[in-house]
Every structure is written in C-alpha cells, then in structure tokens.
Amino acid sequence: FVTTRGGKLLCRKIIHLITNYQVKSQVSKVLHECERKMYKSIAFPAIGTGQGGQSSAKVADEMLDAIVEFARQKSVQYLQTIKIVIFQTNMLSDFYESMKKREESDSCTTESWLSMFKSFFWSKKSEKKEFVTLEKKVNLVTFQICGESQEKVDKTEAWIKDLILKEQFQNTISDEAIESFDETQIAILEDLQRGKQVTIELFNKLYPPQIKISGISRDVCSVSQEVQEMINQIKSTEEERSKAEFLFNLVEWRYPGSNGSYVAFDKLTNMRLEHAKMAKKLYLNVKIEMKVYEVDLNTLKATDDKGEIIKLQRVAKDEGK
C-alpha cells in the first residue's frame, strides 16, 4: 500500500490499497501500520466490493476477522477507533449478520467492539416490541340476502364476497430503519390507521423489521407511501448523524465558555460550520446558548443581534496524538 496526504478529503492521510482479493490480510497490515504510525483512528470502505467484484458477505467476514484479531492483541496502544463506512444500505445486512455470528460464538470477548460497530451503523433503538397490532375500531356491516331459491342466495353471497375481496389489498414493507421507530412514528401510524380503511401491523422481531398494511387498495397504497417517507426520513437523519460523527473526529469547532475555556459545538452544528467553510461561504447563523450568532467564516468571529462579538476556534484534530 501507499500512504499520501488527505488532500481535499476530511482526513489527515489516505492509505491506498491494490486489490489482491486478500481482504483480511490487507486490513490486518493497514491496522498494524496505523498502530506503528501512532494513528488514533481509521475508516475503511467495504474493500473489494466495488470494482473488485467480491461479495459483501465475504468481505464483511474477512474485515471483521482482521479487526477482532487486531483488537485482541495486548500490544495495541494507539489505534482507538476503527470504522467501516458503508453507503450502500443493501450491504448492511451482511455486516450485521457477520457481527451477530461473532456475538453468538464469543459474546464476552466481542461485547465491546461489537457494541462499537452497532452504535456506528445503527443509532440506539428504543426497547423492541416483537409484534404490535395497532388498535382499530371496525364498524361491521351485515348483509341480509333474500331470494327465490337457495341457489340464487348462494350466488349473490358469492358475488358480494368476491366484490369485497377485489377491494382488499395487502402490502409488506421491510427495512432496517423500521427498528428505529419510536413513539412519534407509532403515533403517526395510529393516526393513519384511524383515518384510513387499513389495519397496520408492526413486526420488530424479524430482520429486517416489517410493517404489514392491509385494507382497501387505495388506502393501502396511500399509507404505504407515507410509511416509506417516514423510513426515508429516518435514514436521512441517521446518515446525517454518522457524517457528523465522522467529521467531529477530524475537526472541532468551539465557542467561549466560562473561565476562559472553550466548549465544543454539538456535532451537527460542527458539521454545518465546517461544510460552510469548505464551501467558502462568508457567513453562517448558529445558535450558542439560546442566542443566534452570525459567524464570519473568515475571521471566525460571531456576532449576536446586540452587536456582542465572540471569537470561535476551529481545531483540526491530529490523529497521531
């Protein structure tokens, strides 16, 4: 491999690998090189799954094997954070399953690093409910059929049942993001069920979790679209948090606190400030202790609505320290 500077990327160094289909060996060598160089953190892509054409399941097993073996070595002193950055959501299940296998085979040893990976791939979830059927009052309709003969009554009954069945539809949505549904999303589902002719069932025990929507065709389609929008919003939020977390490990923006000390901005504001500066914007409004400040991104001076000025700090973190 070859190591170069980070250039315009948000990192200090870039380690370039030549694909040789020996993913575990390559990851192991890179980790030991980082330890030798006294780097504190490293982020890997899913090596070999692009032009290398390797399956994400095989790559997940080999990368995690290398990381676990490295983490178990008592000689490791400097490298503290190892991340695998995955943008293709279809690969997440393979890495999840690979971690689960290790959790089941060696729960005590893997607890710390497994929790680290889970916290990076997925945000903390509320307590799981295996199966939830949202309450719904159903007004029953009774058909009384009278006819000249039992045969005609039976035919009419069959026709009515067929008509009802034609109007019925069921759709199942499966996605990892459903596991992140909390009281807010559940309340929205309940409102949808009350306002539409549908029944909604939530299966959180399955992987990936599922939402089953049953009812009149037009309402099932309408509710399915709204559920998908909720899922997309959760994914967008979690992706934004992951990016903010990654950036916070590289650059930290701070504002003056008490006693001459400086306080770090929250990670999302930190990312907004850094992105604005990289985009060469002149100003950005941020909130500091419930007050809105206009930040001059060239001088790093922030001014409130009363003209009070404070000086911000932008600290590039040195991964070697």
Short mmCIF file of C-alpha atoms in Angstrom, two decimals:
data_model
loop_
_atom_site.label_atom_id
_atom_site.label_comp_id
_atom_site.label_asym_id
_atom_site.label_seq_id
_atom_site.Cartn_x
_atom_site.Cartn_y
_atom_site.Cartn_z
CA PHE A 1 0.00 0.00 0.00
CA VAL A 2 0.94 3.66 -0.42
CA THR A 3 0.20 6.47 2.06
CA THR A 4 -0.49 10.02 0.86
CA ARG A 5 -1.86 13.21 2.37
CA GLY A 6 -5.61 13.66 2.71
CA GLY A 7 -5.79 16.47 0.17
CA LYS A 8 -9.33 17.86 -0.03
CA LEU A 9 -10.79 14.91 1.87
CA LEU A 10 -11.63 15.26 5.56
CA CYS A 11 -8.74 13.16 6.82
CA ARG A 12 -5.03 13.53 7.52
CA LYS A 13 -3.77 10.57 5.50
CA ILE A 14 -5.05 8.22 2.79
CA ILE A 15 -3.79 4.65 2.57
CA HIS A 16 -4.16 3.33 -0.99
CA LEU A 17 -4.56 -0.43 -1.43
CA ILE A 18 -4.02 -2.52 -4.54
CA THR A 19 -6.80 -5.11 -4.73
CA ASN A 20 -5.43 -8.64 -4.40
CA TYR A 21 -8.58 -10.36 -3.07
CA GLN A 22 -6.85 -10.99 0.29
CA VAL A 23 -9.05 -8.62 2.25
CA LYS A 24 -8.24 -9.95 5.71
CA SER A 25 -4.50 -9.72 5.11
CA GLN A 26 -4.77 -6.20 3.73
CA VAL A 27 -6.90 -4.93 6.62
CA SER A 28 -4.53 -6.52 9.13
CA LYS A 29 -1.48 -4.89 7.54
CA VAL A 30 -3.17 -1.47 7.47
CA LEU A 31 -4.17 -1.73 11.14
CA HIS A 32 -0.62 -2.59 12.17
CA GLU A 33 0.72 0.27 10.05
CA CYS A 34 -1.66 2.68 11.81
CA GLU A 35 -0.50 1.41 15.19
CA ARG A 36 3.14 1.77 14.11
CA LYS A 37 2.48 5.35 12.96
CA MET A 38 0.60 6.02 16.24
CA TYR A 39 -2.63 6.98 14.49
CA LYS A 40 -5.70 7.20 16.72
CA SER A 41 -8.41 6.35 14.18
CA ILE A 42 -9.04 4.84 10.77
CA ALA A 43 -12.07 4.46 8.49
CA PHE A 44 -12.33 1.63 5.94
CA PRO A 45 -14.69 1.30 2.98
CA ALA A 46 -16.10 -2.15 2.18
CA ILE A 47 -12.87 -3.21 0.48
CA GLY A 48 -13.19 -5.12 -2.78
CA THR A 49 -16.96 -4.82 -3.19
CA GLY A 50 -16.68 -2.26 -6.00
CA GLN A 51 -14.50 -2.97 -9.00
CA GLY A 52 -13.03 -5.92 -7.11
CA GLY A 53 -16.38 -7.68 -7.51
CA GLN A 54 -16.25 -9.55 -4.21
CA SER A 55 -19.41 -10.37 -2.30
CA SER A 56 -20.21 -8.09 0.64
CA ALA A 57 -20.80 -11.14 2.89
CA LYS A 58 -17.29 -12.50 2.25
CA VAL A 59 -15.73 -9.05 2.68
CA ALA A 60 -17.63 -8.49 5.95
CA ASP A 61 -16.32 -11.77 7.40
CA GLU A 62 -12.71 -11.09 6.39
CA MET A 63 -12.66 -7.46 7.54
CA LEU A 64 -14.20 -8.26 10.92
CA ASP A 65 -11.90 -11.25 11.40
CA ALA A 66 -8.90 -8.97 10.92
CA ILE A 67 -10.29 -6.28 13.25
CA VAL A 68 -11.13 -8.76 16.02
CA GLU A 69 -7.69 -10.37 15.87
CA PHE A 70 -6.06 -6.94 15.99
CA ALA A 71 -8.24 -5.73 18.89
CA ARG A 72 -7.33 -8.81 20.97
CA GLN A 73 -3.62 -8.00 20.87
CA LYS A 74 -2.43 -6.57 24.18
CA SER A 75 0.34 -4.64 22.43
CA VAL A 76 -2.14 -2.22 20.80
CA GLN A 77 -1.75 1.21 22.42
CA TYR A 78 -2.52 3.99 19.93
CA LEU A 79 -5.25 2.97 17.50
CA GLN A 80 -8.51 3.56 19.38
CA THR A 81 -11.24 3.89 16.73
CA ILE A 82 -11.83 1.61 13.73
CA LYS A 83 -14.78 2.35 11.48
CA ILE A 84 -16.23 0.70 8.39
CA VAL A 85 -18.12 3.26 6.33
CA ILE A 86 -20.91 1.76 4.22
CA PHE A 87 -23.09 3.90 1.97
CA GLN A 88 -24.87 1.03 0.19
CA THR A 89 -27.71 0.06 2.52
CA ASN A 90 -28.02 -3.40 0.93
CA MET A 91 -24.60 -4.32 2.37
CA LEU A 92 -25.54 -3.52 5.97
CA SER A 93 -27.36 -6.81 6.48
CA ASP A 94 -24.23 -8.79 5.54
CA PHE A 95 -22.06 -6.89 8.03
CA TYR A 96 -24.81 -7.18 10.66
CA GLU A 97 -25.04 -10.96 10.19
CA SER A 98 -21.26 -11.27 10.32
CA MET A 99 -21.20 -9.42 13.66
CA LYS A 100 -24.08 -11.49 15.00
CA LYS A 101 -22.15 -14.71 14.30
CA ARG A 102 -19.27 -13.45 16.39
CA GLU A 103 -21.58 -12.29 19.16
CA GLU A 104 -23.13 -15.75 19.43
CA SER A 105 -19.80 -17.62 19.33
CA ASP A 106 -17.86 -15.40 21.73
CA SER A 107 -20.17 -12.96 23.49
CA CYS A 108 -17.80 -11.99 26.31
CA THR A 109 -14.79 -11.15 24.15
CA THR A 110 -16.68 -9.38 21.41
CA GLU A 111 -19.03 -7.32 23.52
CA SER A 112 -17.06 -4.08 23.44
CA TRP A 113 -16.12 -3.96 19.77
CA LEU A 114 -19.48 -5.30 18.63
CA SER A 115 -21.31 -2.57 20.51
CA MET A 116 -18.99 -0.04 18.90
CA PHE A 117 -19.86 -1.25 15.40
CA LYS A 118 -23.58 -1.37 16.17
CA SER A 119 -23.53 2.17 17.51
CA PHE A 120 -21.85 3.35 14.31
CA PHE A 121 -24.10 1.50 11.84
CA TRP A 122 -27.34 1.98 13.74
CA SER A 123 -28.38 4.59 16.25
CA LYS A 124 -29.59 3.45 19.67
CA LYS A 125 -33.03 1.90 19.44
CA SER A 126 -35.86 2.02 21.91
CA GLU A 127 -36.85 -1.25 23.52
CA LYS A 128 -38.00 -3.73 20.89
CA LYS A 129 -41.58 -4.88 20.62
CA GLU A 130 -41.75 -8.21 18.87
CA PHE A 131 -45.16 -7.65 17.32
CA VAL A 132 -47.59 -4.75 17.50
CA THR A 133 -51.09 -4.54 16.08
CA LEU A 134 -52.41 -1.01 16.35
CA GLU A 135 -55.88 -0.82 17.86
CA LYS A 136 -58.68 -0.06 15.44
CA LYS A 137 -62.44 0.02 15.83
CA VAL A 138 -64.19 -1.69 12.94
CA ASN A 139 -67.83 -0.97 12.16
CA LEU A 140 -69.37 -4.21 10.93
CA VAL A 141 -71.79 -4.28 8.04
CA THR A 142 -74.45 -7.02 7.87
CA PHE A 143 -75.90 -8.15 4.54
CA GLN A 144 -79.33 -9.82 4.58
CA ILE A 145 -79.90 -11.69 1.33
CA CYS A 146 -83.37 -12.83 0.28
CA GLY A 147 -84.06 -14.74 -2.90
CA GLU A 148 -86.37 -17.06 -4.77
CA SER A 149 -84.13 -20.04 -4.09
CA GLN A 150 -81.12 -21.10 -2.01
CA GLU A 151 -79.09 -21.31 -5.20
CA LYS A 152 -79.70 -17.65 -6.04
CA VAL A 153 -78.97 -16.63 -2.44
CA ASP A 154 -75.66 -18.55 -2.57
CA LYS A 155 -74.72 -16.94 -5.90
CA THR A 156 -75.46 -13.47 -4.53
CA GLU A 157 -73.43 -14.18 -1.40
CA ALA A 158 -70.50 -15.39 -3.51
CA TRP A 159 -70.76 -12.27 -5.69
CA ILE A 160 -70.66 -9.94 -2.65
CA LYS A 161 -67.66 -11.79 -1.15
CA ASP A 162 -65.82 -11.62 -4.47
CA LEU A 163 -66.56 -7.88 -4.71
CA ILE A 164 -65.18 -7.31 -1.21
CA LEU A 165 -62.05 -9.37 -1.86
CA LYS A 166 -61.31 -7.42 -5.04
CA GLU A 167 -61.18 -4.25 -2.97
CA GLN A 168 -58.82 -5.77 -0.41
CA PHE A 169 -55.05 -5.43 -0.71
CA GLN A 170 -52.01 -6.11 1.47
CA ASN A 171 -48.52 -4.64 1.34
CA THR A 172 -45.48 -5.53 3.45
CA ILE A 173 -42.59 -3.08 3.83
CA SER A 174 -39.26 -4.44 5.10
CA ASP A 175 -36.44 -2.13 6.15
CA GLU A 176 -33.80 -1.90 8.91
CA ALA A 177 -34.91 1.67 9.62
CA ILE A 178 -38.25 0.42 10.98
CA GLU A 179 -36.33 -0.71 14.08
CA SER A 180 -35.76 2.98 14.85
CA PHE A 181 -39.48 3.77 15.01
CA ASP A 182 -40.26 5.39 18.37
CA GLU A 183 -43.39 6.82 20.00
CA THR A 184 -43.57 9.59 17.39
CA GLN A 185 -43.69 7.23 14.42
CA ILE A 186 -46.07 4.84 16.23
CA ALA A 187 -48.44 7.77 16.87
CA ILE A 188 -48.34 8.66 13.16
CA LEU A 189 -49.16 5.06 12.24
CA GLU A 190 -52.10 5.13 14.65
CA ASP A 191 -53.40 8.35 13.06
CA LEU A 192 -53.07 6.83 9.59
CA GLN A 193 -54.97 3.76 10.68
CA ARG A 194 -57.77 5.83 12.24
CA GLY A 195 -58.14 7.98 9.15
CA LYS A 196 -57.90 5.23 6.53
CA GLN A 197 -59.58 1.90 5.93
CA VAL A 198 -56.48 -0.13 6.83
CA THR A 199 -55.02 -2.34 9.54
CA ILE A 200 -51.32 -1.84 10.36
CA GLU A 201 -49.13 -4.50 11.98
CA LEU A 202 -45.55 -3.88 13.11
CA PHE A 203 -43.08 -6.80 13.31
CA ASN A 204 -39.91 -5.67 15.08
CA LYS A 205 -38.58 -9.13 15.91
CA LEU A 206 -37.90 -10.01 12.27
CA TYR A 207 -34.77 -8.96 10.44
CA PRO A 208 -35.20 -6.71 8.68
CA PRO A 209 -38.27 -5.49 10.61
CA GLN A 210 -41.57 -5.30 8.75
CA ILE A 211 -44.75 -3.26 8.60
CA LYS A 212 -47.78 -5.02 7.14
CA ILE A 213 -50.62 -2.84 5.82
CA SER A 214 -53.96 -4.46 4.95
CA GLY A 215 -57.24 -2.95 3.78
CA ILE A 216 -58.88 -1.18 0.87
CA SER A 217 -56.49 -0.96 -2.09
CA ARG A 218 -56.40 2.83 -2.48
CA ASP A 219 -55.82 3.36 1.26
CA VAL A 220 -53.13 0.68 1.44
CA CYS A 221 -51.24 2.40 -1.38
CA SER A 222 -51.63 5.82 0.24
CA VAL A 223 -50.49 4.63 3.68
CA SER A 224 -47.59 2.66 2.16
CA GLN A 225 -46.27 5.84 0.55
CA GLU A 226 -46.42 7.72 3.84
CA VAL A 227 -44.67 4.88 5.71
CA GLN A 228 -41.93 4.86 3.07
CA GLU A 229 -41.47 8.62 3.52
CA MET A 230 -41.08 8.06 7.29
CA ILE A 231 -38.44 5.41 6.63
CA ASN A 232 -36.55 7.67 4.22
CA GLN A 233 -36.59 10.48 6.79
CA ILE A 234 -35.12 8.20 9.47
CA LYS A 235 -32.40 7.00 7.09
CA SER A 236 -31.55 10.56 6.14
CA THR A 237 -31.33 11.59 9.80
CA GLU A 238 -29.13 8.62 10.74
CA GLU A 239 -26.85 9.18 7.75
CA GLU A 240 -26.51 12.84 8.72
CA ARG A 241 -25.56 11.86 12.28
CA SER A 242 -22.97 9.37 11.02
CA LYS A 243 -21.39 12.01 8.79
CA ALA A 244 -21.37 14.49 11.66
CA GLU A 245 -19.73 11.91 13.95
CA PHE A 246 -17.06 11.17 11.36
CA LEU A 247 -16.33 14.87 10.78
CA PHE A 248 -16.18 15.56 14.53
CA ASN A 249 -13.23 13.14 14.75
CA LEU A 250 -11.33 15.33 12.28
CA VAL A 251 -12.30 18.95 13.01
CA GLU A 252 -13.81 20.52 16.13
CA TRP A 253 -15.43 23.97 16.27
CA ARG A 254 -15.59 25.63 19.70
CA TYR A 255 -17.11 28.72 21.33
CA PRO A 256 -16.00 30.53 24.52
CA GLY A 257 -17.28 29.07 27.78
CA SER A 258 -16.72 30.11 31.36
CA ASN A 259 -13.34 30.78 32.99
CA GLY A 260 -11.58 31.26 29.67
CA SER A 261 -12.30 27.72 28.49
CA TYR A 262 -13.80 26.70 25.16
CA VAL A 263 -16.82 24.45 24.58
CA ALA A 264 -17.29 22.18 21.56
CA PHE A 265 -20.37 22.73 19.39
CA ASP A 266 -22.78 19.84 19.05
CA LYS A 267 -21.81 17.52 16.19
CA LEU A 268 -24.48 18.63 13.72
CA THR A 269 -23.64 22.33 14.20
CA ASN A 270 -19.97 21.38 13.94
CA MET A 271 -20.68 19.80 10.55
CA ARG A 272 -22.70 22.81 9.35
CA LEU A 273 -19.84 25.16 10.22
CA GLU A 274 -17.19 23.01 8.57
CA HIS A 275 -19.24 22.44 5.40
CA ALA A 276 -19.95 26.16 5.14
CA LYS A 277 -16.26 26.98 5.46
CA MET A 278 -15.28 24.33 2.90
CA ALA A 279 -17.89 25.77 0.53
CA LYS A 280 -16.22 29.18 1.03
CA LYS A 281 -19.35 30.79 2.38
CA LEU A 282 -18.86 34.14 4.08
CA TYR A 283 -21.37 33.83 6.93
CA LEU A 284 -23.48 31.26 8.77
CA ASN A 285 -26.03 31.68 11.56
CA VAL A 286 -25.66 29.35 14.54
CA LYS A 287 -27.24 29.13 17.99
CA ILE A 288 -24.99 29.42 21.05
CA GLU A 289 -26.62 29.07 24.46
CA MET A 290 -30.09 30.02 23.15
CA LYS A 291 -28.78 33.08 21.27
CA VAL A 292 -28.39 33.37 17.49
CA TYR A 293 -24.99 34.48 16.23
CA GLU A 294 -23.80 35.34 12.73
CA VAL A 295 -20.41 33.70 12.19
CA ASP A 296 -17.83 35.32 9.90
CA LEU A 297 -16.18 32.21 8.48
CA ASN A 298 -13.02 34.06 7.52
CA THR A 299 -12.27 35.74 10.86
CA LEU A 300 -14.14 33.15 12.98
CA LYS A 301 -15.86 35.99 14.83
CA ALA A 302 -19.50 35.52 15.85
CA THR A 303 -21.83 38.49 16.40
CA ASP A 304 -25.23 38.41 18.14
CA ASP A 305 -28.22 40.72 17.49
CA LYS A 306 -26.91 43.21 20.06
CA GLY A 307 -23.51 43.52 18.40
CA GLU A 308 -21.66 41.45 21.00
CA ILE A 309 -18.70 39.65 19.40
CA ILE A 310 -17.08 36.41 20.47
CA LYS A 311 -14.16 34.55 18.91
CA LEU A 312 -14.63 30.94 17.82
CA GLN A 313 -11.98 28.26 17.46
CA ARG A 314 -11.58 25.73 14.67
CA VAL A 315 -9.30 22.89 15.79
CA ALA A 316 -8.09 20.25 13.32
CA LYS A 317 -7.58 17.10 15.35
CA ASP A 318 -4.21 15.42 14.94
CA GLU A 319 -4.85 11.67 14.59
CA GLY A 320 -1.30 10.96 15.60
CA LYS A 321 -1.78 12.38 19.10
#
